[in-house]
XYZ file of C-alpha atoms in Angstrom:
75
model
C -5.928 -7.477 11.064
C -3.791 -6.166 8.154
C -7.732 -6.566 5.281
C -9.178 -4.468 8.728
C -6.609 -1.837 8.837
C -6.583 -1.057 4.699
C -9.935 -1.700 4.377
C -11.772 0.559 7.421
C -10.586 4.121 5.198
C -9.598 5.913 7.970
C -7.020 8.653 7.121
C -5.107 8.270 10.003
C -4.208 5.082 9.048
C -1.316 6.183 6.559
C 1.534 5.483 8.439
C 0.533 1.873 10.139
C -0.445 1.092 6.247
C 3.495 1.875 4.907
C 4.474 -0.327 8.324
C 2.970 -3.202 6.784
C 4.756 -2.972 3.722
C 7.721 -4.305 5.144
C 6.056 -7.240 6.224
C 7.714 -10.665 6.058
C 4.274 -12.408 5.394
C 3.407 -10.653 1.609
C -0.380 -11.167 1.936
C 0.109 -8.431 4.655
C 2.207 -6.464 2.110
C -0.550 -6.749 -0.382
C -2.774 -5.372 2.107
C -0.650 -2.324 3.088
C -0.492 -1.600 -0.379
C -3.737 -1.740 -1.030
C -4.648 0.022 2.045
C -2.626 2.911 0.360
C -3.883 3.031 -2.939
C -7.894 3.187 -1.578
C -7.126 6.293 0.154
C -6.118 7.968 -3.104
C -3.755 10.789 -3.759
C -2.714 12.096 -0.646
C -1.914 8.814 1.206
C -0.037 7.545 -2.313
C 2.134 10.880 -1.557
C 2.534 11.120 1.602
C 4.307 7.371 1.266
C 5.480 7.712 -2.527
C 8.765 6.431 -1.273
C 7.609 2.987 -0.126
C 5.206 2.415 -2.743
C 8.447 3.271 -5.186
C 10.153 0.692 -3.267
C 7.472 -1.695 -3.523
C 7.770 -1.851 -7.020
C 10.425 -4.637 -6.702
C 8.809 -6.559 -3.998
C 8.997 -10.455 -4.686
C 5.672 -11.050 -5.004
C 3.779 -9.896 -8.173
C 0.532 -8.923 -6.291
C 2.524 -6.828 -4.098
C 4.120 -4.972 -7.407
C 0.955 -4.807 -9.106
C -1.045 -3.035 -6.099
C 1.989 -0.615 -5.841
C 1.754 0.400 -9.304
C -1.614 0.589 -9.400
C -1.270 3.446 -6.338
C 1.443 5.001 -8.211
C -0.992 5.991 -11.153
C -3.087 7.514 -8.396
C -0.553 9.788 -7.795
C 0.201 11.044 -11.137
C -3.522 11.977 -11.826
């Protein structure tokens, strides 16, 4: 459900997206994250504060994703 949510593009979608992030499981982390950083700048803004936050998440695909959207941000 979480690959659905990030990878369908809707805009809307923003806020469900950052929900995930705090996810126990982190393949549904990743995919929050993710989700984020394919809908570019505004979505990366709009939830700078959890992808910040992500940046220290235990797993390293998590971090990597959030970075990744970070850049996106600072284009």
């Amino acid at each position: 459900a979480a690959a659905e949510l990030a990878s369908n593009l809707d805009a809307a979608a923003g806020p469900e997206l950052a929900g995930l992030m705090t996810d126990s499981d982190s393949a549904v982390r990743w995919w929050g994250t993710l989700g984020l950083l394919m809908r570019g700048g505004d979505a990366v803004t709009k939830n700078f504060a959890a992808l910040e936050k992500a940046l220290g998440d235990t797993s390293p695909a998590v971090r990597i994703a959030a970075a990744q959207a970070l850049t996106v941000s600072t284009v």
